[in-house]
CSV table of C-alpha atoms and ligand atoms in Angstrom, one decimal:
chain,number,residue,atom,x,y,z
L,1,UNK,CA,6.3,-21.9,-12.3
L,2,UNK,CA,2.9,-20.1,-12.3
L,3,UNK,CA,2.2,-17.9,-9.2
L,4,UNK,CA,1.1,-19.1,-6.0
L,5,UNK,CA,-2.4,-18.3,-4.1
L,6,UNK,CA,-1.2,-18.0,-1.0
L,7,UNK,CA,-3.6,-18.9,1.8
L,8,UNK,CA,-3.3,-18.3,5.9
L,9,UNK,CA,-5.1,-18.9,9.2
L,10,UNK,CA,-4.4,-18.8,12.7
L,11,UNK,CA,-3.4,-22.4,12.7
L,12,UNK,CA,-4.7,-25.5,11.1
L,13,UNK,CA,-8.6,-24.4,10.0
L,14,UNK,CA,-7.8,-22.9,7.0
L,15,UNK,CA,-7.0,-26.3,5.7
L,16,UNK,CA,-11.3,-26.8,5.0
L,17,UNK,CA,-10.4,-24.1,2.3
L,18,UNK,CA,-7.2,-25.5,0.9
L,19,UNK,CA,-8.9,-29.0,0.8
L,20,UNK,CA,-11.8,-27.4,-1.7
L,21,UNK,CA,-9.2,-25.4,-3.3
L,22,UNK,CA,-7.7,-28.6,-4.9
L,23,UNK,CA,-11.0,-30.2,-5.3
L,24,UNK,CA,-11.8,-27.1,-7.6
L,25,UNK,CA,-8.9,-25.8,-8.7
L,26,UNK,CA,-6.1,-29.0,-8.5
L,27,UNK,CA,-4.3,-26.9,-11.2
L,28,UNK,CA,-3.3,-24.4,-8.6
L,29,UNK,CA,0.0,-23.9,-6.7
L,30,UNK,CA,-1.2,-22.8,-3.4
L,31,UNK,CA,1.4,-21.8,-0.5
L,32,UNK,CA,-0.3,-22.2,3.4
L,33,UNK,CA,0.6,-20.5,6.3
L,34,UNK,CA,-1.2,-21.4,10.0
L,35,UNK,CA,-0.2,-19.5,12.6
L,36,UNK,CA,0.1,-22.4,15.3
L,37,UNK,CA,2.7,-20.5,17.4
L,38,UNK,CA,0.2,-17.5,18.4
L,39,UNK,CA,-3.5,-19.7,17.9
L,40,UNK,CA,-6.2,-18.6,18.5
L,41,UNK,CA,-6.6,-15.2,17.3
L,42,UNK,CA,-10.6,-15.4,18.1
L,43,UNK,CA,-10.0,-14.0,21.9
L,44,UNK,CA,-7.1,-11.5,20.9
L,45,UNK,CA,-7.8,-7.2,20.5
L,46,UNK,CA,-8.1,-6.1,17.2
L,47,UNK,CA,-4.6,-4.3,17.6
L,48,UNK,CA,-2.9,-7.9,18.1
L,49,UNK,CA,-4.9,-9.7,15.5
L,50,UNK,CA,-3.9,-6.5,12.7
L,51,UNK,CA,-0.2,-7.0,13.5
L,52,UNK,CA,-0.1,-10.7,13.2
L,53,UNK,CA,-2.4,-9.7,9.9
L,54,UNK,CA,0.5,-7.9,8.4
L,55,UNK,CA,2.9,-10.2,9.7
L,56,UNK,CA,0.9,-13.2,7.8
L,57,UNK,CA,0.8,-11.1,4.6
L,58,UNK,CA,4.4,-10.1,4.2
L,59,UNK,CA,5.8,-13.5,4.9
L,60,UNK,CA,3.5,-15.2,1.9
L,61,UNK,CA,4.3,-12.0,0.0
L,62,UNK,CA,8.1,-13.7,-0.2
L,63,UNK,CA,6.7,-16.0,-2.9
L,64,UNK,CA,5.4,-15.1,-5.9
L,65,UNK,CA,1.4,-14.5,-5.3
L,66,UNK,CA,-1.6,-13.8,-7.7
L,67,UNK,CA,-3.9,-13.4,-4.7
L,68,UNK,CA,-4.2,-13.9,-0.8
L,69,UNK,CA,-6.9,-15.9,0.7
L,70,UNK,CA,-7.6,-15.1,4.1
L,71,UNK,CA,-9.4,-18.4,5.5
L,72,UNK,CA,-9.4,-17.1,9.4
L,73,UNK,CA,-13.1,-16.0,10.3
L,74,UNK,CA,-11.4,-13.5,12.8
L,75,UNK,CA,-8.8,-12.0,10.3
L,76,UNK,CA,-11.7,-11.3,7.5
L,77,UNK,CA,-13.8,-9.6,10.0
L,78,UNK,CA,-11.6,-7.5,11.3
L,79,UNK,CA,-8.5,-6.9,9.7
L,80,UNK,CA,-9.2,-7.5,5.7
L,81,UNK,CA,-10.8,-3.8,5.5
L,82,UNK,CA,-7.1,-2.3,6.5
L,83,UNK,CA,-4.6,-4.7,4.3
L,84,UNK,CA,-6.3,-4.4,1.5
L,85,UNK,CA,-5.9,-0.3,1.6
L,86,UNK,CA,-1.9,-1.2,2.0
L,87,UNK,CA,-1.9,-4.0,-0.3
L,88,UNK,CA,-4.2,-2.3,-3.5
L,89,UNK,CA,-2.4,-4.3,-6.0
L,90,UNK,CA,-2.9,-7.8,-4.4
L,91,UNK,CA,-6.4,-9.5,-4.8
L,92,UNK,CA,-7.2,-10.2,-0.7
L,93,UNK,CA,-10.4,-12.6,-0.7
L,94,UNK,CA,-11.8,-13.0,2.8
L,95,UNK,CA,-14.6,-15.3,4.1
L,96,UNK,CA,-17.3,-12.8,5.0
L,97,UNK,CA,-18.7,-11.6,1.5
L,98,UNK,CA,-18.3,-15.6,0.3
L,99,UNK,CA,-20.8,-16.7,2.9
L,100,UNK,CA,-22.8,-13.4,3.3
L,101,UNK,CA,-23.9,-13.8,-0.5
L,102,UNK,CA,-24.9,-17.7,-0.1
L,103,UNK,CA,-27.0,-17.0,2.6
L,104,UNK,CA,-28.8,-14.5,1.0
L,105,UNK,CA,-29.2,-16.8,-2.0
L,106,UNK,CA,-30.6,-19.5,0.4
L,107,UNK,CA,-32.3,-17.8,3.3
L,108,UNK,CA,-36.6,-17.8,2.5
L,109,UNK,CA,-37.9,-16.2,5.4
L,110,UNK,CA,-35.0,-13.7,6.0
L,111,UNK,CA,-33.2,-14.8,9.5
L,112,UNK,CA,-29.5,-15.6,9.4
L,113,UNK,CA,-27.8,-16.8,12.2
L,114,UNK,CA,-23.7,-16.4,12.4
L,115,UNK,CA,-21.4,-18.0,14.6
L,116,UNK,CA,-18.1,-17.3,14.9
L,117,UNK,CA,-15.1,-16.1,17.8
L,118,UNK,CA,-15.3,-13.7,20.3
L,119,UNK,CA,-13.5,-11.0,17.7
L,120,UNK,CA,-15.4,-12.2,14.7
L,121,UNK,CA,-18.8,-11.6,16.7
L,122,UNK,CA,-17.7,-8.3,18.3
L,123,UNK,CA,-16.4,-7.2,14.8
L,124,UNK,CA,-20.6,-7.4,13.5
L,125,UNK,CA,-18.6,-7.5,9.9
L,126,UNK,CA,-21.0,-10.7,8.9
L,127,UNK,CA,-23.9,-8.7,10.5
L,128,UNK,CA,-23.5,-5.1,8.4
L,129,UNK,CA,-22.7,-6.9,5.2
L,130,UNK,CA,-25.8,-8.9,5.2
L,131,UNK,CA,-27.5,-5.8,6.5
L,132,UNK,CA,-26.2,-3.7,3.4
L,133,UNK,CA,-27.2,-6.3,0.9
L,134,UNK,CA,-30.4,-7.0,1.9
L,135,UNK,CA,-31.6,-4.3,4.5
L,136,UNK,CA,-35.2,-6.1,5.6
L,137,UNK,CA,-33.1,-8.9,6.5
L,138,UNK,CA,-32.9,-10.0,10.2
L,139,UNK,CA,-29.1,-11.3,11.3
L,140,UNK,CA,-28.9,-13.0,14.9
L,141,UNK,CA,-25.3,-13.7,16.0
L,142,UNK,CA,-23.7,-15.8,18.8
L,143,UNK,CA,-19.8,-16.0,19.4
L,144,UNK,CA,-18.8,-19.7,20.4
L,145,UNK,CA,-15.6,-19.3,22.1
L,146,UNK,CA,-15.5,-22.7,23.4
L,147,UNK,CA,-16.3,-24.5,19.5
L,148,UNK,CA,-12.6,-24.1,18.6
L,149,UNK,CA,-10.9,-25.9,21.7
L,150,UNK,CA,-13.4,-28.7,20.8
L,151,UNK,CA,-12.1,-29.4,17.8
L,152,UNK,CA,-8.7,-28.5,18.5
L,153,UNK,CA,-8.7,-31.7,21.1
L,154,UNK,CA,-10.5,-33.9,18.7
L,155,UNK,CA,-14.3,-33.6,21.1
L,156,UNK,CA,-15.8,-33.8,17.3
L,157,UNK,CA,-19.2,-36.2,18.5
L,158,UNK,CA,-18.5,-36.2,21.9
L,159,UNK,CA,-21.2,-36.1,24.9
L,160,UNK,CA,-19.7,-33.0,25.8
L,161,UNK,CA,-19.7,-31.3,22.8
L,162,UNK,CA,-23.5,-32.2,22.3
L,163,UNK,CA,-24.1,-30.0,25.4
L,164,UNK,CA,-22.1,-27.2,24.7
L,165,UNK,CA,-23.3,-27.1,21.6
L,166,UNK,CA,-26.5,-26.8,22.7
L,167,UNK,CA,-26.5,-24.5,25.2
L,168,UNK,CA,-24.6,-22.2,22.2
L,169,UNK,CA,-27.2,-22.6,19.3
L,170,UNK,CA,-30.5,-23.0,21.2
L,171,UNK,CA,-31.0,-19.5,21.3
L,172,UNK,CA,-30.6,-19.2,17.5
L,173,UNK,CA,-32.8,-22.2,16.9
L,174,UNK,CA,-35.6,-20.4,19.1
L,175,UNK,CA,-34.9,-17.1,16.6
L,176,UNK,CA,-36.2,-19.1,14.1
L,177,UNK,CA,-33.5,-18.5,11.2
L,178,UNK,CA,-33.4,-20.6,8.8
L,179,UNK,CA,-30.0,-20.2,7.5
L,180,UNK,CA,-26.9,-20.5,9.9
L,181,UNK,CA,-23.5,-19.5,9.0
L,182,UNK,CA,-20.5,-21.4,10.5
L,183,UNK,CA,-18.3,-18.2,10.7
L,184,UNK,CA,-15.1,-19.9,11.5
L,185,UNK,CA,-13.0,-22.0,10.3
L,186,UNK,CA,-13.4,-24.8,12.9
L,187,UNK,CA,-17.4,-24.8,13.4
L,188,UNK,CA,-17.7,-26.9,9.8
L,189,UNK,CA,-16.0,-29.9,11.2
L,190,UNK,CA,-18.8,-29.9,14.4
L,191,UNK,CA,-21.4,-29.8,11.1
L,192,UNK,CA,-23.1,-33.3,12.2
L,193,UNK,CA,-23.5,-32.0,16.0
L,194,UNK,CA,-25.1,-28.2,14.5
L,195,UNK,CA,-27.2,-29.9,12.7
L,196,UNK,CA,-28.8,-32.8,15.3
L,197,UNK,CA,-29.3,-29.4,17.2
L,198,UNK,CA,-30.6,-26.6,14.4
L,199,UNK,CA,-33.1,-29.9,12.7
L,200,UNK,CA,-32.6,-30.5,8.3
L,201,UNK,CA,-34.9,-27.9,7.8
L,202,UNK,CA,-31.7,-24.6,8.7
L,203,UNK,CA,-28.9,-24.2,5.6
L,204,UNK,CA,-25.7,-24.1,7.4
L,205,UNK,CA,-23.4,-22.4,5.1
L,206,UNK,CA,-19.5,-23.4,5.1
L,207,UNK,CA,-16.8,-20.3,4.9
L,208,UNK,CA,-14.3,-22.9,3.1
L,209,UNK,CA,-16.1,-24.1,0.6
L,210,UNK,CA,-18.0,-20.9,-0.5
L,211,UNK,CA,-15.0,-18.7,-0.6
L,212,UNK,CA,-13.4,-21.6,-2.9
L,213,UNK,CA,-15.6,-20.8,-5.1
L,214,UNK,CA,-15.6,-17.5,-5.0
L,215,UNK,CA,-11.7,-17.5,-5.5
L,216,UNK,CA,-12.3,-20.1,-8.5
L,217,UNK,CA,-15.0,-17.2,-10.4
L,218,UNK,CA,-12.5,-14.4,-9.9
L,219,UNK,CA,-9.5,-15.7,-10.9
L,220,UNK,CA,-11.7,-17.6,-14.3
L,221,UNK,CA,-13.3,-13.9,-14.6
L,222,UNK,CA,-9.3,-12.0,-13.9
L,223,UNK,CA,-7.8,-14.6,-16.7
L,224,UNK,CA,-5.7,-15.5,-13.8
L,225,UNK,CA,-6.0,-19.4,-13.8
L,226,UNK,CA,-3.2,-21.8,-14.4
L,227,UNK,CA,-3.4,-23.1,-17.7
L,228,UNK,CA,-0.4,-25.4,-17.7
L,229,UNK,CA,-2.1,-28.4,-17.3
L,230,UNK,CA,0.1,-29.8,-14.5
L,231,UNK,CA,-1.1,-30.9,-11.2
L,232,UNK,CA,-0.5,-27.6,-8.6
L,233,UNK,CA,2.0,-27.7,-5.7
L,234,UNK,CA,1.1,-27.3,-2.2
L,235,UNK,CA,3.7,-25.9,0.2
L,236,UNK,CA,2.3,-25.5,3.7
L,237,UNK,CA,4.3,-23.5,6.3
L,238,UNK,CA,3.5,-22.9,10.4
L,239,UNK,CA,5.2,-20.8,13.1
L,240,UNK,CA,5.3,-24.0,15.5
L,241,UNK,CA,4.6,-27.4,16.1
L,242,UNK,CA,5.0,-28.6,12.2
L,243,UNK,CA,5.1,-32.4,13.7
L,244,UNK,CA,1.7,-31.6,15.4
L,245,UNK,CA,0.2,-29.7,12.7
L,246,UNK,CA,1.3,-32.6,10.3
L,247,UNK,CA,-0.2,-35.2,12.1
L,248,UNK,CA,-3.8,-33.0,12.5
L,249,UNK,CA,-3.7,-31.7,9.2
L,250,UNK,CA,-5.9,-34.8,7.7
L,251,UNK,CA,-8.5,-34.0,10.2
L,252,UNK,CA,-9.7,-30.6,8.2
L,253,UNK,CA,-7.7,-31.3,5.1
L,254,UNK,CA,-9.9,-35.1,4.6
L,255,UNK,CA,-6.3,-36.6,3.5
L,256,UNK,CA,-2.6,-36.8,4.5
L,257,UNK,CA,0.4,-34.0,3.8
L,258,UNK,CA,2.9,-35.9,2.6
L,259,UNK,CA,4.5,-32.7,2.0
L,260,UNK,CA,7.4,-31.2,4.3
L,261,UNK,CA,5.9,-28.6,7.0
L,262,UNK,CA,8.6,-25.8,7.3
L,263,UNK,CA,8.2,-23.7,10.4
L,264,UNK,CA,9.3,-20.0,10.3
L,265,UNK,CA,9.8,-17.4,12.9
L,266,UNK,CA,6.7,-15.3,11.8
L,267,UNK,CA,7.6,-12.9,14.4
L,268,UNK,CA,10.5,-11.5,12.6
L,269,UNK,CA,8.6,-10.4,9.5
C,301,LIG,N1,-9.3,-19.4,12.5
C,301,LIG,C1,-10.1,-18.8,13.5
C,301,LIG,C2,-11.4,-18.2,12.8
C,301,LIG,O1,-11.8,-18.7,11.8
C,301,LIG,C3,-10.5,-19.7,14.6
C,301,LIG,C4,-9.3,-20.1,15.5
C,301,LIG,C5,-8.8,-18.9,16.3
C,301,LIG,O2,-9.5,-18.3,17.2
C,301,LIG,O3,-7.7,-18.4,15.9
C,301,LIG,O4,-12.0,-17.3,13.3
């Protein structure tokens, strides 16, 4: 069996990027770890979210891997830097650069908004790398602590979320950037709501879907694809609540599991 990309969150979001992995790369086998026992990272110190970082990595490390994709907005801004000085033989792709490059490719008048947790905002990892690619650039940034709760409890097009949502992005909107990335793994699924607020007219870039892509043109341009011709396996692990995470998976993933979720006791790797 060809090797595995192994792909893990803090809980169910990083399903947006397993969902455009198979659109893109179906030939894959892809192994999924959420972190559902110790979700969210977003509000946790850097010292928790590193641990639980390492913790991630050596548990997919017990299959055989060809790269790591780190679909957690918090876990790419703060903690990607340090694994990958530990780990310097394992390709780890994080959702920063991904994003970072579309919205330079996209942005005319050179305002970028980012969004993100508490940890991913604090981190300003989206902020210095557009800075260092394109220094006359302006960034504006806003952490949205309450976005993930939302979605979490289904409040998707809700009356509630409207004004949250709001209250959040009006100050953006006033900026006047015209590109807005969705730094977190939940914020793409309140894309209809962002948008009635930020008006057609601001890009809003997806962390899922551009790092998909990104994985697809490194592992083309690494001769690392699978070339078997078979249709990939998916095996999809949590540290609790596999029943819940199951059930919710559709939600981010746009179509049932009708694998088995295994849960594992992350804490004892
Ligand atoms: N996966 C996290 C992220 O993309 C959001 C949920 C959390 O706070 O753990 O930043």
């Amino acid at each position: 069996m060809d090797r595995y990309i192994g792909v893990f969150d803090s809980g169910l979001g990083g399903l947006t990027n397993v969902k455009e992995l198979h659109r893109l790369l179906p030939g894959e086998n892809i192994v999924y770890f959420g972190d559902t026992g110790r979700v969210p990272y977003g509000s946790r110190s850097n010292d928790t979210i590193i641990k639980y970082t390492f913790q991630d990595i050596r548990f997919l490390k017990s299959f055989p891997l060809k790269a790591i994709i780190i679909a957690c907005g918090t876990v790419s801004s703060i903690a990607l830097d340090v694994v990958r000085k530990t780990e310097p033989d394992l390709p780890i792709i994080g959702v920063v650069e991904p994003s970072v490059k579309k919205a330079i490719s996209l942005t005319k008048n050179g305002k970028i908004g980012v969004i993100g947790t508490e940890g991913t905002i604090r981190s300003g990892a989206y902020g210095d790398m557009v800075l260092k690619e394109a220094g006359n650039y302006r960034v504006f940034e806003k952490s949205c602590p309450l976005f993930v709760p939302l979605v979490e409890n289904g409040y998707i097009e809700s009356e509630a979320t409207r004004i949250i949502v709001r209250d959040y992005l009006t100050p953006l909107k006033t900026s006047g950037i015209d590109t807005l990335i969705l730094g977190c793994t939940h914020y793409p699924l309140l894309t209809d709501v962002i948008r009635e607020v930020m008006g057609d007219e601001v890009s809003l870039i997806s962390p899922g879907v551009e790092t998909a892509a990104w994985a697809k043109s490194y592992l083309e341009e690494e001769g690392l694809l699978n070339t078997s011709g078979k249709v990939g396996e998916t095996e999809y692990y949590v540290s609790d609540g596999a029943d819940k995470f199951a059930r919710l998976a559709e939600n981010f993933l746009g179509s049932p599991i009708y694998e088995d979720v295994k849960k594992i006791d992350i804490e004892s790797w």
